[in-house]
Coordinates of C-alpha atoms in Angstrom, one line a residue:
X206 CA 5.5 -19.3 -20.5
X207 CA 5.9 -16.4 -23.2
X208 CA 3.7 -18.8 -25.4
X209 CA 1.0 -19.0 -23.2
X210 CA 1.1 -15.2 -22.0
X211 CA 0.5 -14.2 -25.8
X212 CA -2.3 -16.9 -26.1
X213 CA -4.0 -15.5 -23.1
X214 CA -3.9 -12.0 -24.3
X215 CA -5.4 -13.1 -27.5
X216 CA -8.0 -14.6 -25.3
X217 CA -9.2 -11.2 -24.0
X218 CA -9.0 -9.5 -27.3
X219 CA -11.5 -12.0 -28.5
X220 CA -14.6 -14.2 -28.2
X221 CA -15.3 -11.7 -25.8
X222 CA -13.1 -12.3 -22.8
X223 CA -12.9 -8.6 -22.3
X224 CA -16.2 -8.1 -21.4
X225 CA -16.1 -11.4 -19.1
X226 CA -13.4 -9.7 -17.2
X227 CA -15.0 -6.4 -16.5
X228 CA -18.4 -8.6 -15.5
X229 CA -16.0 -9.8 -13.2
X230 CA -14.6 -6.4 -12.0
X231 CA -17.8 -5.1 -11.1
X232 CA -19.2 -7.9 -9.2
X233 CA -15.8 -8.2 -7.0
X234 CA -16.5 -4.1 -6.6
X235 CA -20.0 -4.9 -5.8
X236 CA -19.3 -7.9 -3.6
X237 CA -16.3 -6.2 -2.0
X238 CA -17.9 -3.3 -1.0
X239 CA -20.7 -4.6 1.0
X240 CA -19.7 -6.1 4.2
X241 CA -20.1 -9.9 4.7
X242 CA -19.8 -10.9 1.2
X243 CA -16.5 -10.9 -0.3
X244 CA -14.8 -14.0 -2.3
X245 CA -15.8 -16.6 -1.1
X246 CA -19.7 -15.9 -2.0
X247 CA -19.2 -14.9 -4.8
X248 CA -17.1 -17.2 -6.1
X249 CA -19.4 -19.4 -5.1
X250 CA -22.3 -17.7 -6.7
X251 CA -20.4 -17.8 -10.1
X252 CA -19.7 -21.4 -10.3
X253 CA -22.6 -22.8 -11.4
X254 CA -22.9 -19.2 -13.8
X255 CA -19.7 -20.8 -16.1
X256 CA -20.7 -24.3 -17.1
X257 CA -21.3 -24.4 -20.2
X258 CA -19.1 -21.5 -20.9
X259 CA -15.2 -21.7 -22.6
X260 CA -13.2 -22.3 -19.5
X261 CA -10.8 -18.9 -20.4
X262 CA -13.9 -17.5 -19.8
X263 CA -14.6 -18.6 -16.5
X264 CA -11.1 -17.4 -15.9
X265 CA -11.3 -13.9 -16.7
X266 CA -14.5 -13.7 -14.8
X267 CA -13.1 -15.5 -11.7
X268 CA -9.7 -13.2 -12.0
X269 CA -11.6 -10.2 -12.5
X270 CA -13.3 -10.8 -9.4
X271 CA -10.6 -11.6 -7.0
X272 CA -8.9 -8.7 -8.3
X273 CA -11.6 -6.5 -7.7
X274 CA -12.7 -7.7 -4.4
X275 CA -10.1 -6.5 -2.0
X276 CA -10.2 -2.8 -3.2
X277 CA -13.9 -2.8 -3.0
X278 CA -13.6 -3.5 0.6
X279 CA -11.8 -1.1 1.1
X280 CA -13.8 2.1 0.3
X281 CA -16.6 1.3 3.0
X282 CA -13.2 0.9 5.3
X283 CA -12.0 4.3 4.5
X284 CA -15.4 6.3 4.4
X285 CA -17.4 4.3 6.6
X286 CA -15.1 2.5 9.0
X287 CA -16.7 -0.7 7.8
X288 CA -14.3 -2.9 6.2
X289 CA -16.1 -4.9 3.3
X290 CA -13.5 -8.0 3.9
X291 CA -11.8 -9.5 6.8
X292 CA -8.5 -7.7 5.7
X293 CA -9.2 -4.4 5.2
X294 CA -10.0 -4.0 9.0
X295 CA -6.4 -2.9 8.9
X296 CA -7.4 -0.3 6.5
X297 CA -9.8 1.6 8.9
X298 CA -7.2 2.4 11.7
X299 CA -5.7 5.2 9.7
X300 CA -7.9 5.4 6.5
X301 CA -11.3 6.5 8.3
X302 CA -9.1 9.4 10.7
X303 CA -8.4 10.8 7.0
X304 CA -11.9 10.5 6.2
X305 CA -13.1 12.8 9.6
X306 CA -10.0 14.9 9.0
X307 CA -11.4 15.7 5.5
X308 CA -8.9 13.9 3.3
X309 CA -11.5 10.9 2.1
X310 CA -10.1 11.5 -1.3
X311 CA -6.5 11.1 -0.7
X312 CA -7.2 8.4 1.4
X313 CA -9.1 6.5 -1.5
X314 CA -6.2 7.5 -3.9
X315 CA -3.9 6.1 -1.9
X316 CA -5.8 2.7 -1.7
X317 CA -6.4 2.7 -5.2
X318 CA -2.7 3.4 -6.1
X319 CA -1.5 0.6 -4.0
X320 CA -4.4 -1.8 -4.5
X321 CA -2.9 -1.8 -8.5
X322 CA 0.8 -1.5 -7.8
X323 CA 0.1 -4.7 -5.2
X324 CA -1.6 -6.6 -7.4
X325 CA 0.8 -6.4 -10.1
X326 CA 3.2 -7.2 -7.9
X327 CA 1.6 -10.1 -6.3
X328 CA 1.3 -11.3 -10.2
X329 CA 5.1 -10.7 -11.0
X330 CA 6.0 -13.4 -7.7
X331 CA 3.3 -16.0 -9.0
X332 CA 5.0 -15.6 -12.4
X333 CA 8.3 -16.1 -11.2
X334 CA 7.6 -18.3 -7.7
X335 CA 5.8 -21.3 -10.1
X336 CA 8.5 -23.3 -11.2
X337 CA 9.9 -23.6 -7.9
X338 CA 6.8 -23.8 -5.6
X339 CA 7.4 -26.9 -4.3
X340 CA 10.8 -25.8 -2.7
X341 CA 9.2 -23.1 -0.8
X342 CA 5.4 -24.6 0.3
X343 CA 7.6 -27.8 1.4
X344 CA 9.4 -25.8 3.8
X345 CA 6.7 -25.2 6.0
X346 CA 5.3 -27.5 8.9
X347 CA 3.8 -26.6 12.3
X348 CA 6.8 -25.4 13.9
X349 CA 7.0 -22.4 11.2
X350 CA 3.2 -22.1 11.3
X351 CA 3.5 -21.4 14.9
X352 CA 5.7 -19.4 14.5
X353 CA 4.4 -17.3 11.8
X354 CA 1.6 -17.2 14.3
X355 CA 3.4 -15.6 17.0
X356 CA 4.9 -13.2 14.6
X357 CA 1.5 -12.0 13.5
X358 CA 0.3 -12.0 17.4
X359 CA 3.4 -9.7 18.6
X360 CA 1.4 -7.1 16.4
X361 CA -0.2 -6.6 19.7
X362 CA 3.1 -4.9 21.4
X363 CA 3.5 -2.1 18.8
X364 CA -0.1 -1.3 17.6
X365 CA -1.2 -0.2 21.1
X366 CA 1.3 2.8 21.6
X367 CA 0.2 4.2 25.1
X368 CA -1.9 1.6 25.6
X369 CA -0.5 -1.4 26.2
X370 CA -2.2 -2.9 29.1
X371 CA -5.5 -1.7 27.5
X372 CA -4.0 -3.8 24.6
X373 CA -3.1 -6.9 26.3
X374 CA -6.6 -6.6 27.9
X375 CA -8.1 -7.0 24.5
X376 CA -5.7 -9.1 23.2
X377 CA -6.8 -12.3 25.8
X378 CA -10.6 -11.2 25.1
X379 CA -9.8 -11.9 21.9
X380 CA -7.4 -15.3 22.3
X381 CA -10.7 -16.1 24.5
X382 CA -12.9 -16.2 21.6
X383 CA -10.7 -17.8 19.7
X384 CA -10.9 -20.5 21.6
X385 CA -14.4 -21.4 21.4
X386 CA -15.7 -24.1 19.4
X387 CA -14.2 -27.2 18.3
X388 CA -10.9 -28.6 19.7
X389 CA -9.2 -29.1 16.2
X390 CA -6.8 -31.0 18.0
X391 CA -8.7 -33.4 20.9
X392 CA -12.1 -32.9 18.8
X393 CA -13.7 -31.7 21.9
X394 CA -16.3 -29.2 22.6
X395 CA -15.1 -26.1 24.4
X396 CA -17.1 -22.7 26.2
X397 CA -20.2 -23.6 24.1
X398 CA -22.8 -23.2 27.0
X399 CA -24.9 -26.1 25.1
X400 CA -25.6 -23.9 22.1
X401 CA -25.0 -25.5 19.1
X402 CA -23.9 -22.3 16.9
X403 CA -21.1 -22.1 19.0
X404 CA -19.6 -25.6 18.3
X405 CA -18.1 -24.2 15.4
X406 CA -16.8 -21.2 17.2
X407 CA -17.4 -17.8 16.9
X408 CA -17.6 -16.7 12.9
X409 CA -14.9 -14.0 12.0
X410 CA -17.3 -11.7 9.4
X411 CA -19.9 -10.7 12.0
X412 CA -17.7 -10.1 14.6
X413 CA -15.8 -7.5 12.7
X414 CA -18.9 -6.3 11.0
X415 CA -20.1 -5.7 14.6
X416 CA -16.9 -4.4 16.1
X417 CA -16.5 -1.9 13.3
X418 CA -19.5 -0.7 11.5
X419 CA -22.0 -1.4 13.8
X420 CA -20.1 0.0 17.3
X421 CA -18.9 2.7 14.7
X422 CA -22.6 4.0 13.9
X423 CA -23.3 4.1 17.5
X424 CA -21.0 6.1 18.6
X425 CA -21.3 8.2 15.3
X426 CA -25.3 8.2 16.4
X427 CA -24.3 9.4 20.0
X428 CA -22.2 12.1 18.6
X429 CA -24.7 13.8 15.9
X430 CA -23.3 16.2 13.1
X431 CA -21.7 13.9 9.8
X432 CA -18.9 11.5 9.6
X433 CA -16.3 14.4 8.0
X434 CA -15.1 16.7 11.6
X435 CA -14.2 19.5 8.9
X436 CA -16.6 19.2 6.4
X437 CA -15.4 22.0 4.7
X438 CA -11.8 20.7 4.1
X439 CA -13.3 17.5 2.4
X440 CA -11.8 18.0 -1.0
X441 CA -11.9 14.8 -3.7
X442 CA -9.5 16.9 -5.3
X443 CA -7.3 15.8 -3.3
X444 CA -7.4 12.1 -4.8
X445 CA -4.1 12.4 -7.2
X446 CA -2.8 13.6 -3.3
X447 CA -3.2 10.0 -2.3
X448 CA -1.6 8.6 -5.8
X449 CA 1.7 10.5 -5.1
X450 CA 1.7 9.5 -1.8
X451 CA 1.9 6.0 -2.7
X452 CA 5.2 6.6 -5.2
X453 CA 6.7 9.1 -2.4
X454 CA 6.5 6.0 0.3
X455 CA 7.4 3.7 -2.2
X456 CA 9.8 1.7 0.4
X457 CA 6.2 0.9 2.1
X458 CA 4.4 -0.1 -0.7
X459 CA 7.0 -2.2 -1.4
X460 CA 7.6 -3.4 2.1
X461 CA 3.2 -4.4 2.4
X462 CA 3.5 -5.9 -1.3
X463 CA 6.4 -8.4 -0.4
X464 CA 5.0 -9.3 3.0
X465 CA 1.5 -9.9 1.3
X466 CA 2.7 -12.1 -1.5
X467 CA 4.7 -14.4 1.3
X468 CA 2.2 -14.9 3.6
X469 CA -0.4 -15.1 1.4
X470 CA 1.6 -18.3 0.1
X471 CA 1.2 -19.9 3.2
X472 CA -1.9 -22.0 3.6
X473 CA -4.5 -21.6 6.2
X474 CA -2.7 -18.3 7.4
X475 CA -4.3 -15.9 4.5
X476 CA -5.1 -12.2 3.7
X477 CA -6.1 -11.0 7.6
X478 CA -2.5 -12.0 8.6
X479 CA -0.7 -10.4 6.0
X480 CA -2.6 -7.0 6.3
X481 CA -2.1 -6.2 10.0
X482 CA 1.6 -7.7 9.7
X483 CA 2.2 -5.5 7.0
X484 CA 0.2 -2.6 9.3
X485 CA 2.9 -3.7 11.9
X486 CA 6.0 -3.3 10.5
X487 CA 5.1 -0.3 9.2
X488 CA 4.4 1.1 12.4
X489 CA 7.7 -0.1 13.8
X490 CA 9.9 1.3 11.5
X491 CA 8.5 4.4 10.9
X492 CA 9.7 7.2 12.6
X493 CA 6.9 9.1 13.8
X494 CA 5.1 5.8 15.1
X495 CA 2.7 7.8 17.3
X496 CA 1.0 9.2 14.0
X497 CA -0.6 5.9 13.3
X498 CA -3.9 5.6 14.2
X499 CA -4.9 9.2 13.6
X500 CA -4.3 9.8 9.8
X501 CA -1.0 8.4 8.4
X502 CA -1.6 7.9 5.1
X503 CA 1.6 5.1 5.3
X504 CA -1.4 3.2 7.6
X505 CA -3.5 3.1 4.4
X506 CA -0.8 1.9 1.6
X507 CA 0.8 -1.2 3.6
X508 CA -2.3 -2.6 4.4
X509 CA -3.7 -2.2 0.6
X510 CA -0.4 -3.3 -0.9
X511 CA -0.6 -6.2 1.1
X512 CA -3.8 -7.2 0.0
X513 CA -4.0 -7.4 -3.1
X514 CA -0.8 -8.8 -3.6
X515 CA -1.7 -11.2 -1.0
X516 CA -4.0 -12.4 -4.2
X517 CA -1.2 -13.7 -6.7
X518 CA 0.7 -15.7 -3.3
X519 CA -2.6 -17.8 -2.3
X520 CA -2.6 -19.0 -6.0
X521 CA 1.4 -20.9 -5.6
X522 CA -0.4 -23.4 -3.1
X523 CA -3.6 -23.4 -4.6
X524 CA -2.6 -24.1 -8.4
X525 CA 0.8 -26.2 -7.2
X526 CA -0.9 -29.0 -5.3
X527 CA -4.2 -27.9 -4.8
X528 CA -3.8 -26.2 -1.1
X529 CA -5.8 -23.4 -0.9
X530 CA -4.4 -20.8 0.6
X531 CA -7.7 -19.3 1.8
X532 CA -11.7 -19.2 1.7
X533 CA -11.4 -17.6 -1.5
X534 CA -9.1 -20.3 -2.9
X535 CA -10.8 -22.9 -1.2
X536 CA -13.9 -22.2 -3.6
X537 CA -11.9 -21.0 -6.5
X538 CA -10.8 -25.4 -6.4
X539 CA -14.5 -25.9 -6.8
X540 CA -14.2 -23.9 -10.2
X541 CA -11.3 -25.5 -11.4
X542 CA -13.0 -29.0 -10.8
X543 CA -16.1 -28.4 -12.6
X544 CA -14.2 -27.6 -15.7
X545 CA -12.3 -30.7 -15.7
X546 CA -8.8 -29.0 -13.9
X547 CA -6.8 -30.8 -11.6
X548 CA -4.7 -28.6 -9.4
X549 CA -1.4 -29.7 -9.3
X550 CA 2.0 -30.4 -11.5
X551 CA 0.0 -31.5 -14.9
X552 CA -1.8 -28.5 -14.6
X553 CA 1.3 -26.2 -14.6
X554 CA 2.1 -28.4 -17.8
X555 CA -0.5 -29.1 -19.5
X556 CA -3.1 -25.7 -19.0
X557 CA -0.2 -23.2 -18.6
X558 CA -2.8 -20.8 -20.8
X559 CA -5.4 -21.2 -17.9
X560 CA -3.0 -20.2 -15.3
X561 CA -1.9 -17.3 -17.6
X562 CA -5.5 -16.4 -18.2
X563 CA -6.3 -16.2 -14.9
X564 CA -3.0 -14.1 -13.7
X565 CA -3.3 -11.9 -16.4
X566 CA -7.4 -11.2 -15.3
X567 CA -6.3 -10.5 -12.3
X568 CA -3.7 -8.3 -12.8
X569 CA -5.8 -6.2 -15.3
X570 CA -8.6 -6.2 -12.6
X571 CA -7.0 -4.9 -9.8
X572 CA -6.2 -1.9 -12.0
X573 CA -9.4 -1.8 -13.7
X574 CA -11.6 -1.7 -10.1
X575 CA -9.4 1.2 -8.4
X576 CA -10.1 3.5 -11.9
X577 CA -13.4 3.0 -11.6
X578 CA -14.0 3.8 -7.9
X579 CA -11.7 6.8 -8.3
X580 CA -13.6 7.9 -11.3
X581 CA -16.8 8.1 -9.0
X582 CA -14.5 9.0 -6.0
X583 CA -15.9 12.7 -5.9
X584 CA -19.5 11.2 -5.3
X585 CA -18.2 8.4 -2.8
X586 CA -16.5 11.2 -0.4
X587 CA -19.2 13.5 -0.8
X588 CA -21.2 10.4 1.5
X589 CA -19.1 11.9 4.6
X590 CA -20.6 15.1 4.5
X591 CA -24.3 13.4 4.9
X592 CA -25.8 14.0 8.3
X593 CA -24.8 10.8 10.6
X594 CA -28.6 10.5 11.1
X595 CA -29.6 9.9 7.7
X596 CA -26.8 7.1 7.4
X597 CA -28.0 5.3 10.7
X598 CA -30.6 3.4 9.2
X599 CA -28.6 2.9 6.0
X600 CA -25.5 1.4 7.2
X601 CA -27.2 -0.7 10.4
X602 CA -29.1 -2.2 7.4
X603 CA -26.0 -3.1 5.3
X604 CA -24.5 -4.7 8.4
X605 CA -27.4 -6.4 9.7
X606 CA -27.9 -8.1 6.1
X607 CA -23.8 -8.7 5.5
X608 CA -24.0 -10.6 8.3
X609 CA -26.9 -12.2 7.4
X610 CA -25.9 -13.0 3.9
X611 CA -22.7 -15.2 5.0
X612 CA -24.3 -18.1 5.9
X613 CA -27.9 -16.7 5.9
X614 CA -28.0 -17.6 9.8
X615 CA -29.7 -15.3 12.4
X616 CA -27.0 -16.6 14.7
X617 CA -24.8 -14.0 13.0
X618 CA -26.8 -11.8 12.9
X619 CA -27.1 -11.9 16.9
X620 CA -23.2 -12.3 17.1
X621 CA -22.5 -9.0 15.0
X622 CA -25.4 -6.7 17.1
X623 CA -23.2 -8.2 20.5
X624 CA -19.8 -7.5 19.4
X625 CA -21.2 -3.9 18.2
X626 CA -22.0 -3.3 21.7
X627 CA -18.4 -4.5 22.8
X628 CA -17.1 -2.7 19.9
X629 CA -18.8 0.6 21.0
X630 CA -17.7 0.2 24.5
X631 CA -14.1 -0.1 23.6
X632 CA -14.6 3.3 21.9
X633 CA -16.2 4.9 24.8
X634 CA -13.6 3.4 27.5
X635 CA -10.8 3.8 24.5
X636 CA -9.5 0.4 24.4
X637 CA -7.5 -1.0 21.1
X638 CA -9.7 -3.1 18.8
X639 CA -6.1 -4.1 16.7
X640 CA -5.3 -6.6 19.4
X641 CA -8.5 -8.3 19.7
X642 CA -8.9 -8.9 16.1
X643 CA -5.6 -10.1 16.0
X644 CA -5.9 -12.5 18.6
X645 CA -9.5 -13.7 17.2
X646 CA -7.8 -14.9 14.2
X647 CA -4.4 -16.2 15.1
X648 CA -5.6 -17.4 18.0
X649 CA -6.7 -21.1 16.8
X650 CA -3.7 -21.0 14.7
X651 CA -1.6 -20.7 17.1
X652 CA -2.8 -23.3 19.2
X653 CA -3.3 -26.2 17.2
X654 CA 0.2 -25.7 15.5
X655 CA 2.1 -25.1 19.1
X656 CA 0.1 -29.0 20.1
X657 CA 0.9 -30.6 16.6
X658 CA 4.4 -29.2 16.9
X659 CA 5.0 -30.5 20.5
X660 CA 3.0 -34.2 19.3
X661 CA 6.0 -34.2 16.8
X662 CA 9.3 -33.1 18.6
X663 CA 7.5 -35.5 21.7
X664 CA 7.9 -32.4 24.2
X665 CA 10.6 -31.1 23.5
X666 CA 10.3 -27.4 23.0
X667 CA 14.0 -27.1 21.1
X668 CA 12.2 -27.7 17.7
X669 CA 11.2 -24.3 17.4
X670 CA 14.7 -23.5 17.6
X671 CA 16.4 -26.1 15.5
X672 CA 14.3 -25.9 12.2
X673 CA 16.4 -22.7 10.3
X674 CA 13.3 -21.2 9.2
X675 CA 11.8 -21.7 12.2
X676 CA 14.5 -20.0 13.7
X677 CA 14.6 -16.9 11.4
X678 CA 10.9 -16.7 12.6
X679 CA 11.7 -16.6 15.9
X680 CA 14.6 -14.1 15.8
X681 CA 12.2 -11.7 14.0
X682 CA 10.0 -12.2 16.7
X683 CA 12.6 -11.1 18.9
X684 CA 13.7 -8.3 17.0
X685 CA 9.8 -7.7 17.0
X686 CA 9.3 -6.8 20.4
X687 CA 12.5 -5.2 21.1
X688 CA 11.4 -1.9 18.4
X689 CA 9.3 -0.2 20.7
X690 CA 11.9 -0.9 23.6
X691 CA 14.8 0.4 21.4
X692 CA 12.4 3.3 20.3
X693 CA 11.8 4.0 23.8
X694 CA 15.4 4.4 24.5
X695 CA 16.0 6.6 21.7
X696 CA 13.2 8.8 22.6
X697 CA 14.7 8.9 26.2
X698 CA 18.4 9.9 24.7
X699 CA 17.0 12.9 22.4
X700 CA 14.9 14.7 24.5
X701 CA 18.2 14.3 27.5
X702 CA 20.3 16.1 24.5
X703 CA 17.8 18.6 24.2
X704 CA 17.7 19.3 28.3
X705 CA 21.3 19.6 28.1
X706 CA 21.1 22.1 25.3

């Protein structure tokens, strides 16, 4: 392994591989900050840019761009409250409060801090989870994706403090969505109304493009004046604020990067998942939970951790035996083909220096793409203090083409522009959007593994309960939903002490 670390590094010292990697920083930046794209396109617009070229090369540019990416997402998140990937909608629920309460710069500090510190530490597990990947992957079969599933949907209970039948509300809206489209299971067609767009149900991108940025700019529209409610307390000073912040909660930046790395291992559940679990537990263990939502800076650095460190777990299944464990690494397989790589154990043997190559790109990107926003972070802030009027047209456009872009369909288009109108009217009737996103995406999941896991055990329900990690799922999913309840009780016994004194 040493071997083909120094090999690698002697890669990007020469023929150029450093200036392949920061190509491929920018474009993830690029790619990653405007809504829609992300790693899929353009991985896929760079495959057919490396044949011909050294396959190291190809590497580095494909690393630097998946380390890049989920950073860049993250700056229209904070500033804009229009999350430039699927995961960083977790980013936005505390990350554009700072932004209106001035603090745009800390809030970006923050998310570059624990975009880097993620990212390495998504690397460190990929370095040391590879020679027993086939252990853990192995251990996983319906049962646990169920209940990995669940886990993820229970979310719901602790994200909508005050609000929880508003919540639940959301939460079926959302589960009803998720079930349009294809049976995956039956193969029939469900709640399609004889359109054809909706056989394959109803695409994730648009629909948070729309209930974020577009139902954002609305009500930003409605309510005139600029995006900053202080404008004169927006500091980008205040960025090294955010850095320190991510050392001084270092237990959650550890907490998001651990839960990112092992879910992103898991195949088919991906980046979405492991940011609003890690959003989650945050919440419940934190003791002023009711500050989340409105400017907790905590709500910014789980999220970010887990994303990026999200990046070096979807590689374990992906490089192992050629699982992707998500969109991006779905594509990524296409890269590997067309250089002549064949996922798998030969591959671990055989092209260690690839694998090293690309962890090593990574790694360097995710560091390399957070210096570079926060050297421009004074001018990225400074967008909050624009009148909202001005932005209108600006961002509608961004959105309107993101959506667009993904699979160049005016289908999308149409699906973003509707859920901006449910989007906005959540805001103006203040119902939770958390719990419908979450339900949107686990909701399919759910499903099909709950019908594939009773095809198996024949009916009998006990198999969620007899499988040990199964069971350690379903215990945390206990221990889940009891938090707030516990919380509650606590809450009930202090302020009785304080009566009595």
């Amino acid at each position: 392994m040493l071997e083909a670390v120094a090999t690698s590094v002697g890669a990007l010292t020469a023929s150029g591989g450093a200036i392949y990697l920061f190509v491929g920083t920018l474009v993830g930046l690029v790619f990653g900050i405007i809504p829609g794209l992300g790693g899929p396109t353009a991985l896929a617009l760079l495959i057919p840019l490396t044949f011909g070229i050294d396959t190291t090369a190809a590497m580095f540019l494909a690393g630097g761009i998946m380390g890049a990416i989920p950073f860049g997402g993250s700056v229209t998140a904070i500033l804009l409250n229009t999350p430039g990937t699927a995961p960083n909608a977790a980013t936005v629920y505390d990350g554009y409060p700072m932004t209106k309460k001035g603090q745009a710069g800390a809030a970006l500090g923050a998310a570059a801090a624990a975009s880097s510190l993620g990212g390495l530490f998504g690397i460190l597990i990929l370095f040391m989870v590879l020679p027993v990947a086939r252990e853990i992957i192995l251990m996983f079969s319906p049962p646990e994706f169920f209940m990995l599933a669940v886990l993820g949907l229970c979310a719901i209970a602790v994200s909508t403090d005050g609000k929880m039948l508003k919540g639940l509300i959301a939460a079926c809206f959302g589960l009803m969505i998720a079930f349009v489209g294809y049976d995956n299971v039956s193969g029939a067609v469900r709640f399609d109304y004889g359109i054809d767009y909706l056989w394959d149900g109803i695409s994730l991108i648009p629909a948070l493009i729309g209930l974020f940025a577009i139902a954002q700019i609305v009500s930003l529209y409605l309510a005139g004046g600029s995006i900053a409610d202080n404008p004169s307390a927006v500091r980008v000073s205040r960025v090294s604020d955010g850095i320190f912040a991510v050392f001084r909660y270092w237990k959650t930046l550890l907490r998001g990067s651990v839960i990112g790395a092992v879910i992103g291992a898991v195949p088919g559940v991906g980046g979405t998942v492991a940011a609003f679990l890690s959003y989650s537990v945050t919440v419940q263990t934190s003791r002023d939970p009711d500050s989340f939502g409105k400017g907790n800076i905590e709500g910014v650095i789980a999220p970010e951790a887990s994303n990026n460190a999200r990046e070096g777990g979807s590689l374990i299944p992906t490089l192992a035996f050629g699982i992707p464990g998500s969109a991006e690494m779905a594509v990524f397989l296409g890269l590997l083909v067309l250089h002549g790589l064949q996922p798998g154990p030969s591959l671990l043997i055989n092209h260690l220096d690839v694998i090293t190559s690309l962890m090593l790109s990574i790694a360097i990107a995710s560091v390399l793409a957070s210096i570079v926003c926060l050297a421009v972070a004074r001018q990225l802030a400074l967008i909050t203090l624009v009148d909202v009027n001005y932005l209108v047209p600006v961002i509608l456009s961004v959105s309107l083409v993101g959506a667009y872009a993904l699979e160049s369909s005016m289908h999308d288009v149409i699906v973003a522009v509707i859920f901006g109108a449910i989007g906005y009217l959540m805001i103006r009737f203040d119902y939770p959007r958390l719990p419908l996103v979450i339900a949107m995406f686990l909701g399919e999941v759910a499903e099909v593994n709950f019908r594939q896991s009773m095809m198996i055990a024949r009916g009998d329900w006990t198999v969620f309960l007899t499988r040990p990690l199964s069971l350690v799922l379903f215990l945390l999913v206990i221990l889940s939903l009891s938090v707030p309840f516990i919380r509650y009780l606590l809450r009930r016994r202090r302020a009785s002490r304080e009566a009595l004194t």
